[in-house]
Short mmCIF file of C-alpha atoms in Angstrom, two decimals:
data_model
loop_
_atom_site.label_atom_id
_atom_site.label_comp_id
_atom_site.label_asym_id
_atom_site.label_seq_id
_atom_site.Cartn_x
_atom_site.Cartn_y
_atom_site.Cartn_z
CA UNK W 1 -21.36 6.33 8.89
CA UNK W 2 -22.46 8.99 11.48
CA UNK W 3 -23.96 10.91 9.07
CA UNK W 4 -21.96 13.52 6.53
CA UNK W 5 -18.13 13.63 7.03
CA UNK W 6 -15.90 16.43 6.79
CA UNK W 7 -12.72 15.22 5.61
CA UNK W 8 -9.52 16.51 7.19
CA UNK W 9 -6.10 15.36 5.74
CA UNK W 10 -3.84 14.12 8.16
CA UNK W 11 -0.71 12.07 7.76
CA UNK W 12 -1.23 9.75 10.75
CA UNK W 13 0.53 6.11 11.53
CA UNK W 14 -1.88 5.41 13.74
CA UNK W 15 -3.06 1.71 14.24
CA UNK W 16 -6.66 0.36 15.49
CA UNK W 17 -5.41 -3.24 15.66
CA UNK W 18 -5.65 -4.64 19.65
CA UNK W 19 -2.44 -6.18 20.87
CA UNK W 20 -4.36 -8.87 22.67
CA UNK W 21 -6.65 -10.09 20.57
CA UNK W 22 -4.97 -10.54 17.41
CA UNK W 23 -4.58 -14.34 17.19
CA UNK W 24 -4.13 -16.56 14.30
CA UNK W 25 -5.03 -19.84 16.38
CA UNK W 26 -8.86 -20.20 16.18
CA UNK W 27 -10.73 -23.47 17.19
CA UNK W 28 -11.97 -24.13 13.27
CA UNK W 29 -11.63 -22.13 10.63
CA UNK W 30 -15.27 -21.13 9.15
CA UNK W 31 -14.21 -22.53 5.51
CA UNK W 32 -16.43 -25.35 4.85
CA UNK W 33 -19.62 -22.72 6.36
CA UNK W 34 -19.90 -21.02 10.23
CA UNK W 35 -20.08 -23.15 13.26
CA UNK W 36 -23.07 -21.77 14.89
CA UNK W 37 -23.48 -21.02 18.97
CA UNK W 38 -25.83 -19.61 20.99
CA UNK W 39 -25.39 -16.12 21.97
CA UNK W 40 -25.32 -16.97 25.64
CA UNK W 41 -22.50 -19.90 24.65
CA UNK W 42 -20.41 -16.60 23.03
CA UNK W 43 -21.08 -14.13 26.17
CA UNK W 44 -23.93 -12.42 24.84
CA UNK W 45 -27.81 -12.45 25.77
CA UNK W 46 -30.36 -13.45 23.22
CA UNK W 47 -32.88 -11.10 24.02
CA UNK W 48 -30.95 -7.88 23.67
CA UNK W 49 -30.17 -9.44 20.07
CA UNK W 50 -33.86 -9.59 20.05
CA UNK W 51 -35.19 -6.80 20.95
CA UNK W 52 -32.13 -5.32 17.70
CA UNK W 53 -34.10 -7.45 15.40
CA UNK W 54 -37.07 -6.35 15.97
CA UNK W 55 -36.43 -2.66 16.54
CA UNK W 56 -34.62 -2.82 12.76
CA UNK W 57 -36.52 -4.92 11.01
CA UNK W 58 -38.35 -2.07 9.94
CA UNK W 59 -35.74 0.55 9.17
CA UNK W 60 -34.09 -0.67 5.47
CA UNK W 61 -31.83 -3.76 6.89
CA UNK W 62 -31.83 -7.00 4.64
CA UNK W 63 -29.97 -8.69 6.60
CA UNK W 64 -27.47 -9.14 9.59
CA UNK W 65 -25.28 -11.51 10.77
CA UNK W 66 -23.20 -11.37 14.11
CA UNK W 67 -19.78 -13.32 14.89
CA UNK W 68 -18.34 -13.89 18.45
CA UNK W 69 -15.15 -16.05 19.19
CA UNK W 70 -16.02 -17.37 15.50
CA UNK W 71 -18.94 -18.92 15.65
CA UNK W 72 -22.02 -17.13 14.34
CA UNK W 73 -24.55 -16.53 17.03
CA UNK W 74 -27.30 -14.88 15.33
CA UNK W 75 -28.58 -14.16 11.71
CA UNK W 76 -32.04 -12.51 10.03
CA UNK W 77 -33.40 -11.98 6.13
CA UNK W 78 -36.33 -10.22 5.52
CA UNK W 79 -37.98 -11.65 2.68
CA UNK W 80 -36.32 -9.86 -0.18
CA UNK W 81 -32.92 -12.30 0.56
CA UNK W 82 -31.95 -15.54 2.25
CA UNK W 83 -28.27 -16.89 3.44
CA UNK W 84 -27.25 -18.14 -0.22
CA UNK W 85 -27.88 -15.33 -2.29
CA UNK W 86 -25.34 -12.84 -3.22
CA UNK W 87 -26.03 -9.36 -2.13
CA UNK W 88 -24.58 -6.34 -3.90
CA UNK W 89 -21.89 -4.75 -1.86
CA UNK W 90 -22.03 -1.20 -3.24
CA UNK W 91 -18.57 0.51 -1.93
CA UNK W 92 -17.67 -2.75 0.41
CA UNK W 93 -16.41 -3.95 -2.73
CA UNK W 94 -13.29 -1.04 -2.28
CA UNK W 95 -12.28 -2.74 0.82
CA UNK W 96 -12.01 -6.09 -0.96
CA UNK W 97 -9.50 -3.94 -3.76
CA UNK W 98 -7.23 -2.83 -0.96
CA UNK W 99 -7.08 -6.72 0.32
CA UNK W 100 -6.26 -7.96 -3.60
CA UNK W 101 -3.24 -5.08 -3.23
CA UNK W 102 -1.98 -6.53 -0.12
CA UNK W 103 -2.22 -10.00 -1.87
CA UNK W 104 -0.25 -8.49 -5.22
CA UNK W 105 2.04 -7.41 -3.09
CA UNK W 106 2.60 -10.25 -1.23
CA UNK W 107 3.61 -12.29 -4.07
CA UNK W 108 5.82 -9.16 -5.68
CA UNK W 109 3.03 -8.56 -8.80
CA UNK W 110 3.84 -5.04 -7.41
CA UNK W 111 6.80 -3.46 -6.17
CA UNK W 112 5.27 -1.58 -3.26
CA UNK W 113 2.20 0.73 -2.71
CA UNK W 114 4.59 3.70 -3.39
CA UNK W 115 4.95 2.77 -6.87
CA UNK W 116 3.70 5.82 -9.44
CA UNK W 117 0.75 5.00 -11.42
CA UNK W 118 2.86 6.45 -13.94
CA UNK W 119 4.54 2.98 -14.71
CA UNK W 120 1.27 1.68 -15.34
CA UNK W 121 0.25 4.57 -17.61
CA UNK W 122 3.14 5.82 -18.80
CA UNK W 123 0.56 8.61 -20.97
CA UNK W 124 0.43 10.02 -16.66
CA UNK W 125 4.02 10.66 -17.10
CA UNK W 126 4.11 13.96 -18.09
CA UNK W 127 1.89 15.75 -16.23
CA UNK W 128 3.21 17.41 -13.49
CA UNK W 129 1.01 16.70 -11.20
CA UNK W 130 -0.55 12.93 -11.90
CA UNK W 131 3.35 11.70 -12.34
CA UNK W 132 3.98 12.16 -8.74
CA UNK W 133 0.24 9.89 -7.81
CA UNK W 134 0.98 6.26 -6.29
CA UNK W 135 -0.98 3.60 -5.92
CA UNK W 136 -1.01 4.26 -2.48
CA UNK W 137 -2.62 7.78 -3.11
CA UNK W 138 -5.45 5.68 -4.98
CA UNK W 139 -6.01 3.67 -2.05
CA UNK W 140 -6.14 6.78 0.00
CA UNK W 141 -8.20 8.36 -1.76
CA UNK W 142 -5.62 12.03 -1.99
CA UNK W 143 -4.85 10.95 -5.52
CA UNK W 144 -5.13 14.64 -6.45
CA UNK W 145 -7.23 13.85 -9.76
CA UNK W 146 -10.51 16.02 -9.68
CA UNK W 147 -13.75 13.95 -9.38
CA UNK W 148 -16.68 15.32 -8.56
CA UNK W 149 -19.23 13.53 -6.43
CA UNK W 150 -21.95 16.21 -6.30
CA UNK W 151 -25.05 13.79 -7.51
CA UNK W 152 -22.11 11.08 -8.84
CA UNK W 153 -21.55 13.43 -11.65
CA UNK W 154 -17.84 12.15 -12.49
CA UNK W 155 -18.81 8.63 -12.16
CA UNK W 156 -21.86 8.49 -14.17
CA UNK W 157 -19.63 10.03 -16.87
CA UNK W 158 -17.20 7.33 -16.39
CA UNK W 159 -19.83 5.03 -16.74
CA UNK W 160 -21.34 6.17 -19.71
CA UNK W 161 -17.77 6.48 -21.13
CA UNK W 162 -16.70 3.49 -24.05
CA UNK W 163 -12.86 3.82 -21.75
CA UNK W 164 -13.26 3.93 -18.13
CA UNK W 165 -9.36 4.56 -17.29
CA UNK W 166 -8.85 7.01 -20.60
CA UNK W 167 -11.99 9.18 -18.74
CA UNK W 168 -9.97 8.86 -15.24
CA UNK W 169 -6.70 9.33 -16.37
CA UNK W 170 -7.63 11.71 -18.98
CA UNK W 171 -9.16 14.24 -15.56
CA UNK W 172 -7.15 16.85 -14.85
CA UNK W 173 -4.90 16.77 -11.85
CA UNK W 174 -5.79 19.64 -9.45
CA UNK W 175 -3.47 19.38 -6.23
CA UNK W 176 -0.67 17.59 -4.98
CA UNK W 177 -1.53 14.17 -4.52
CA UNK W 178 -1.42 13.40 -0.89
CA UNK W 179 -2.32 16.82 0.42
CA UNK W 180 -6.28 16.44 -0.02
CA UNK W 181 -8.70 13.74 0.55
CA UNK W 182 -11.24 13.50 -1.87
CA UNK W 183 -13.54 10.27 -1.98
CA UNK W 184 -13.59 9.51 -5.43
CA UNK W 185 -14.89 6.04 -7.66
CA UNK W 186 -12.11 6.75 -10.27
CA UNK W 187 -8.94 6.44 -7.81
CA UNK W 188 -11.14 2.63 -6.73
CA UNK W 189 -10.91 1.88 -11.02
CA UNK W 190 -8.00 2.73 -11.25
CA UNK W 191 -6.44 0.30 -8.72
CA UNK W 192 -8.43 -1.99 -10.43
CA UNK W 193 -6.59 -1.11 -13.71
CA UNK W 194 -3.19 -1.20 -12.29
CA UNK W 195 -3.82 -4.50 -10.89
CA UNK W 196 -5.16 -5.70 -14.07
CA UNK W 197 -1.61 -4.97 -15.80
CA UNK W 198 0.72 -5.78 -12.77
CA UNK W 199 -1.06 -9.53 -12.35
CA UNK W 200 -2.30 -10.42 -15.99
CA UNK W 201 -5.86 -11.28 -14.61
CA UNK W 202 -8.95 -9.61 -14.27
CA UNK W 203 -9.20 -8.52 -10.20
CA UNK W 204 -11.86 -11.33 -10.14
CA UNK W 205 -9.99 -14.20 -11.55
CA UNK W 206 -6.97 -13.07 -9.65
CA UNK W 207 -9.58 -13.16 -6.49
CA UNK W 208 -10.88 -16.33 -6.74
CA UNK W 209 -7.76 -18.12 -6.75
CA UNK W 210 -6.37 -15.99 -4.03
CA UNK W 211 -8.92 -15.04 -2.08
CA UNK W 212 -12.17 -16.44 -2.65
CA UNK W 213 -10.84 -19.66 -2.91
CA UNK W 214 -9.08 -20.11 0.37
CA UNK W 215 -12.18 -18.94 2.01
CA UNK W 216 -14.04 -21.13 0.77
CA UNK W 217 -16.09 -18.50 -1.25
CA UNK W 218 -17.94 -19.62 -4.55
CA UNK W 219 -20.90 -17.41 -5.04
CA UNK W 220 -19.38 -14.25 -6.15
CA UNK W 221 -20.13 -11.98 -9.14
CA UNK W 222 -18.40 -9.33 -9.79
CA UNK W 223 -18.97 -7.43 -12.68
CA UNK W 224 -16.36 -5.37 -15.29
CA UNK W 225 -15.72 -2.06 -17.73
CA UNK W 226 -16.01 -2.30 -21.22
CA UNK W 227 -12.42 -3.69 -21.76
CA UNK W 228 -12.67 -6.28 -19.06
CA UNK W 229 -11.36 -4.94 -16.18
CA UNK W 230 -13.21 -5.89 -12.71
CA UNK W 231 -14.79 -2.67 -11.49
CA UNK W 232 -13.06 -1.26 -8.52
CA UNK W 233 -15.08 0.65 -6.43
CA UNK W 234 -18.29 -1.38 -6.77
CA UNK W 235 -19.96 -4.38 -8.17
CA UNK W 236 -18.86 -7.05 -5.96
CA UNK W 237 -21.95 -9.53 -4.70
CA UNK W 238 -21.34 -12.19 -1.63
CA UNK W 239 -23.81 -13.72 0.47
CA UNK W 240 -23.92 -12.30 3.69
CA UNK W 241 -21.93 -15.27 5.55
CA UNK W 242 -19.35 -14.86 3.19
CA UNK W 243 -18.98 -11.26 3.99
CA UNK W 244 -19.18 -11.94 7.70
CA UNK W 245 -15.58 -14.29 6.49
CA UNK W 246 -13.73 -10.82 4.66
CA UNK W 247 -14.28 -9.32 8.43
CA UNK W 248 -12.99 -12.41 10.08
CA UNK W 249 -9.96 -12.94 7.92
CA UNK W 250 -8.96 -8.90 8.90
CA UNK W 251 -9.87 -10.02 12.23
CA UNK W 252 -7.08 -12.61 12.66
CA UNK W 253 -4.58 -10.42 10.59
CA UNK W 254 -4.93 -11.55 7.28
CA UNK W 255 -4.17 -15.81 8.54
CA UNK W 256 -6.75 -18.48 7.69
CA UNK W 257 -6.42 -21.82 8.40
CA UNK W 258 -2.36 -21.66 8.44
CA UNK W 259 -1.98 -19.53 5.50
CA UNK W 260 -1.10 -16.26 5.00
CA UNK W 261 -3.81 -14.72 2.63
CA UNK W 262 -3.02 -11.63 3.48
CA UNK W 263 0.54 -10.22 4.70
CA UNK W 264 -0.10 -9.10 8.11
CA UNK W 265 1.99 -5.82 7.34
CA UNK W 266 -0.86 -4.89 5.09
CA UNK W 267 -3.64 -4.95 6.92
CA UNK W 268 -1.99 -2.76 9.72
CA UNK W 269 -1.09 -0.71 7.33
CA UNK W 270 -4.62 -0.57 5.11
CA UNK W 271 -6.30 0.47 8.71
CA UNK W 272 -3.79 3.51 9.40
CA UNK W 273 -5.97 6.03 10.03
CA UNK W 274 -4.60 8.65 7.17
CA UNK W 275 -7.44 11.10 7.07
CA UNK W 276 -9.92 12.19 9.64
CA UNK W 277 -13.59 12.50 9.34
CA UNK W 278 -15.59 14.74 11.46
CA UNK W 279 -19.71 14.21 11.45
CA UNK W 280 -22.43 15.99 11.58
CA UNK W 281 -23.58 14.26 14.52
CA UNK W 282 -20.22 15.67 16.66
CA UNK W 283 -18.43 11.91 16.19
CA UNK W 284 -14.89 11.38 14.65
CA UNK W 285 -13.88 8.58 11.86
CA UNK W 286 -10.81 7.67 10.40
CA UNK W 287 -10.15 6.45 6.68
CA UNK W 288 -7.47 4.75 5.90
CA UNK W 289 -6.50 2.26 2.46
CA UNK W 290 -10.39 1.41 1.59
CA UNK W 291 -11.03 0.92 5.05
CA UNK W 292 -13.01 3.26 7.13
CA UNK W 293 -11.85 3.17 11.46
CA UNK W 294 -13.59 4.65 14.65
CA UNK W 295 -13.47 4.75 18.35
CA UNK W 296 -16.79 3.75 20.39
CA UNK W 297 -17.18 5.38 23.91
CA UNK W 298 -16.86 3.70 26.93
CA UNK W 299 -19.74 2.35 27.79
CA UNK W 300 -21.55 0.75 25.23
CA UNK W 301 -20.84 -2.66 26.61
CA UNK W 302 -22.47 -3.43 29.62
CA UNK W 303 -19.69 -3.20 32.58
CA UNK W 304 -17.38 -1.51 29.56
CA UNK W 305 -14.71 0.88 31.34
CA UNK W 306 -12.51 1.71 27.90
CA UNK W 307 -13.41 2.93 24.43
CA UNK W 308 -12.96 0.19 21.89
CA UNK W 309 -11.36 1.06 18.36
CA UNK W 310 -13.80 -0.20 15.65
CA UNK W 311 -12.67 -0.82 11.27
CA UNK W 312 -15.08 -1.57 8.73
CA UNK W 313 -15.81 -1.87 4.71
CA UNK W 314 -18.69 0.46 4.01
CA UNK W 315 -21.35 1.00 0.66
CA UNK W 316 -24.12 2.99 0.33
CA UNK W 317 -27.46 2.18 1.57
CA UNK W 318 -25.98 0.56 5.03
CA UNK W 319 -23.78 -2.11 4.00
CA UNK W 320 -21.19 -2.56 6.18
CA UNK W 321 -18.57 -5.54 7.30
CA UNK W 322 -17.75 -4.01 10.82
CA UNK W 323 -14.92 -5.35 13.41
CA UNK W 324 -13.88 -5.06 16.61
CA UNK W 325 -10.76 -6.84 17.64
CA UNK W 326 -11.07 -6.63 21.59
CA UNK W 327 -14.33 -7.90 21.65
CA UNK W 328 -13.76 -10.63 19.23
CA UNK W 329 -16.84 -9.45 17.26
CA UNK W 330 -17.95 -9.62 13.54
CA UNK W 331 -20.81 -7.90 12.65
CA UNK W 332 -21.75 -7.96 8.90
CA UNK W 333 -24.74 -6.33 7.78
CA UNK W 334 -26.86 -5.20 4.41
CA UNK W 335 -29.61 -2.58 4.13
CA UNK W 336 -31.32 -0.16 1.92
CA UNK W 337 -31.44 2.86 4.04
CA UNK W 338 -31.25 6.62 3.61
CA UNK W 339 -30.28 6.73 7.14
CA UNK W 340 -26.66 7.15 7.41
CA UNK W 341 -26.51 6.73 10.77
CA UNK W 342 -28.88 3.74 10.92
CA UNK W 343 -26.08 0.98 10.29
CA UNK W 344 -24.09 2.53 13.53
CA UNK W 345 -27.26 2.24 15.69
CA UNK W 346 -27.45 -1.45 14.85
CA UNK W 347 -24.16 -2.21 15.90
CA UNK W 348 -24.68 -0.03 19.25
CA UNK W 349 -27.55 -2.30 19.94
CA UNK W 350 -25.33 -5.44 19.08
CA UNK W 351 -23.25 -4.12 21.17
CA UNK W 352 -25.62 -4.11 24.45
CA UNK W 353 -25.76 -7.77 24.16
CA UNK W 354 -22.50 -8.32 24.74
CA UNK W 355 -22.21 -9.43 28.86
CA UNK W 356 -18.66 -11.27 29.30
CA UNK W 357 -15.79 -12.60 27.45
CA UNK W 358 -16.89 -16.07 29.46
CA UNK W 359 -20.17 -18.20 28.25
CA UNK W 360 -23.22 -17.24 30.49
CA UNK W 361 -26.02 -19.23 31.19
CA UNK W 362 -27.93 -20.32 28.74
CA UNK W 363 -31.45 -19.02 28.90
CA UNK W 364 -34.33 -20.85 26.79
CA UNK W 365 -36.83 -18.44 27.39
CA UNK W 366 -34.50 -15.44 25.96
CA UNK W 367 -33.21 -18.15 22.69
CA UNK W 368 -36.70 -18.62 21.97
CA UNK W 369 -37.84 -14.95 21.78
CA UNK W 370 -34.39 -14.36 19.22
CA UNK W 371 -36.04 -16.97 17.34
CA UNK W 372 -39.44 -15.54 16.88
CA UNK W 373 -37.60 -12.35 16.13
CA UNK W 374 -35.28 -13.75 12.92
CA UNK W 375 -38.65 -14.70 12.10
CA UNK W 376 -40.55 -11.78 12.61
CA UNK W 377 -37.31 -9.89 10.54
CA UNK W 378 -38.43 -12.18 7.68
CA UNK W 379 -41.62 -11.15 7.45
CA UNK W 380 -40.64 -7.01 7.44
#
């Protein structure tokens, strides 16, 4: 996002979550399918939502769906999609690995995220450098194992590969791990792998019963290596809606509908801003355990006075499940963009609609024009 980061490690503790609006109580819980409302109903105004539609209907997005308070308040598909297919999620599918760790944890499959890979892959044990990686490296992407991402090289050789975790494993180990952050599709496998042996079940059969299915998500495919194994670090389709629920389940801290899905501890800890990302366009990012932060400049929302810290699952192309815990907002989103910036700009413009945590008035004349615009957007 923000065009082309510069990594630089840091070892940061540093949380995005909002104090005050971090609350497990909601008035329904979006299960059974979103509860729709009117922009106005939510605080926002129609026609900025509008005028967002119409001014990116024509730049790559598929779709987009916005959350306020819950409820959806606006949604578009151009014609190559509609609200019950399943999208591919490209790398959004890392941020749903990080949420099956939490899970594994949770229910002691694993030990804790500081566990060597090592005692997965006992073969790692000996090297002197890839017996020190954890999983919590992987998730950090600093597991130290060389991959290199110049035109996917390393992961078109995994993929062409009969053993996807003999290729990662078998890469050479080239620093420390945790001293350099290196984005890398083999460190996402690998998770998968080590879930794979510490549950007994493929990621997505261990998803569906522990995920999916207390979501009320049904239309998923997720596809696997030669030997079985869920891929990791891509793969993963959901219909939009359903991604729009992954945001709101981080949103209210891993609680749905008086569970615990995930453990609360993990998802502070998952959005830890661990390495820092400077881009091209002067803006600063955050990565953290498959999930990707930043803070938006006062400003952006009409009578703003603050900046407001922002976390999100990215993939390629411009899909993105983006959050914002002060404003209540979900903003969910799939495109097919070269743009990099592009998926930002949308959610500055979603942004602009946002007036008041209190409903405003509702205004017909501003609810129609949103209207003609989701179907404008489906025409693009």
């Amino acid at each position: 996002m923000s065009g082309t980061p510069q990594p630089t490690w840091k070892s940061e503790s540093k949380t995005i979550l909002s104090s005050n609006a971090q609350k497990s109580t909601a008035a329904y819980w979006p299960t059974a399918g979103w509860r729709t409302s009117t922009p106005e109903a939510q605080g926002m105004f129609s026609g900025t939502l509008a005028k967002t539609l119409e001014m990116f209907g024509s730049q790559g997005v598929h779709s987009v769906a916005v959350i306020r308070n819950g409820y959806l308040v606006a949604e578009a598909y151009n014609a190559s999609t509609q609200e019950d297919v399943p999208q591919d999620l490209k790398s959004v599918t890392k941020s749903v690995t990080s949420a099956l760790v939490g899970i594994a944890l949770h229910e002691r499959k694993l030990i804790s995220a500081d566990q060597k890979v090592a005692e997965f892959f006992p073969e790692l044990a000996n090297d002197r450098l890839k017996s020190r990686m954890t999983i919590k490296h992987l998730l950090s992407m600093t597991s130290g194992i060389a991959w290199d991402n110049t035109n996917e090289s390393s992961s078109t050789e995994m993929m062409y590969s009969p053993d996807w975790v003999q290729y990662i494993t078998g890469r050479p180990g080239y620093v420390e791990p945790g001293s350099l952050f290196n984005y890398s599709n083999g460190d996402a496998h690998l998770v998968s792998a080590v879930l794979y042996k510490a549950t007994g079940q493929s990621m997505l059969e261990y998803a569906k019963s522990r995920l999916f299915g207390p979501l009320g998500i049904d239309q998923v495919s997720w596809n696997e290596d030669p030997q079985g194994r869920t891929i990791g670090a891509w793969a993963l389709a959901l219909t939009l809606r359903d991604m729009a629920k992954i945001g709101y389940l981080y949103l209210k801290e891993g609680e749905w509908d008086g569970q615990t899905i995930i453990p609360k501890a993990w998802i502070r800890d998952s959005l830890q801003k661990r390495v820092t990302l400077n881009y091209s366009n002067g803006t600063q990012g955050g990565y953290g355990l498959y999930w990707w932060s930043k803070t938006l400049e006062k400003g952006l929302v009409r009578g703003g006075k603050k900046p407001y810290n922002l976390y999100y699952a990215s993939g390629s192309g411009g899909r993105r499940i983006f959050v914002i815990p002060e404003l209540q907002l979900v903003v969910a989103a799939t495109a097919n963009s070269p743009d990099v910036d592009m998926p930002e700009y949308l959610l500055l413009h979603v942004l602009q609609a946002i007036r008041s945590d209190k409903p405003l008035p509702e205004n017909q004349e501003a609810c129609a024009k949103l209207e003609q615009a989701v179907q404008s957007f489906r025409h693009e």
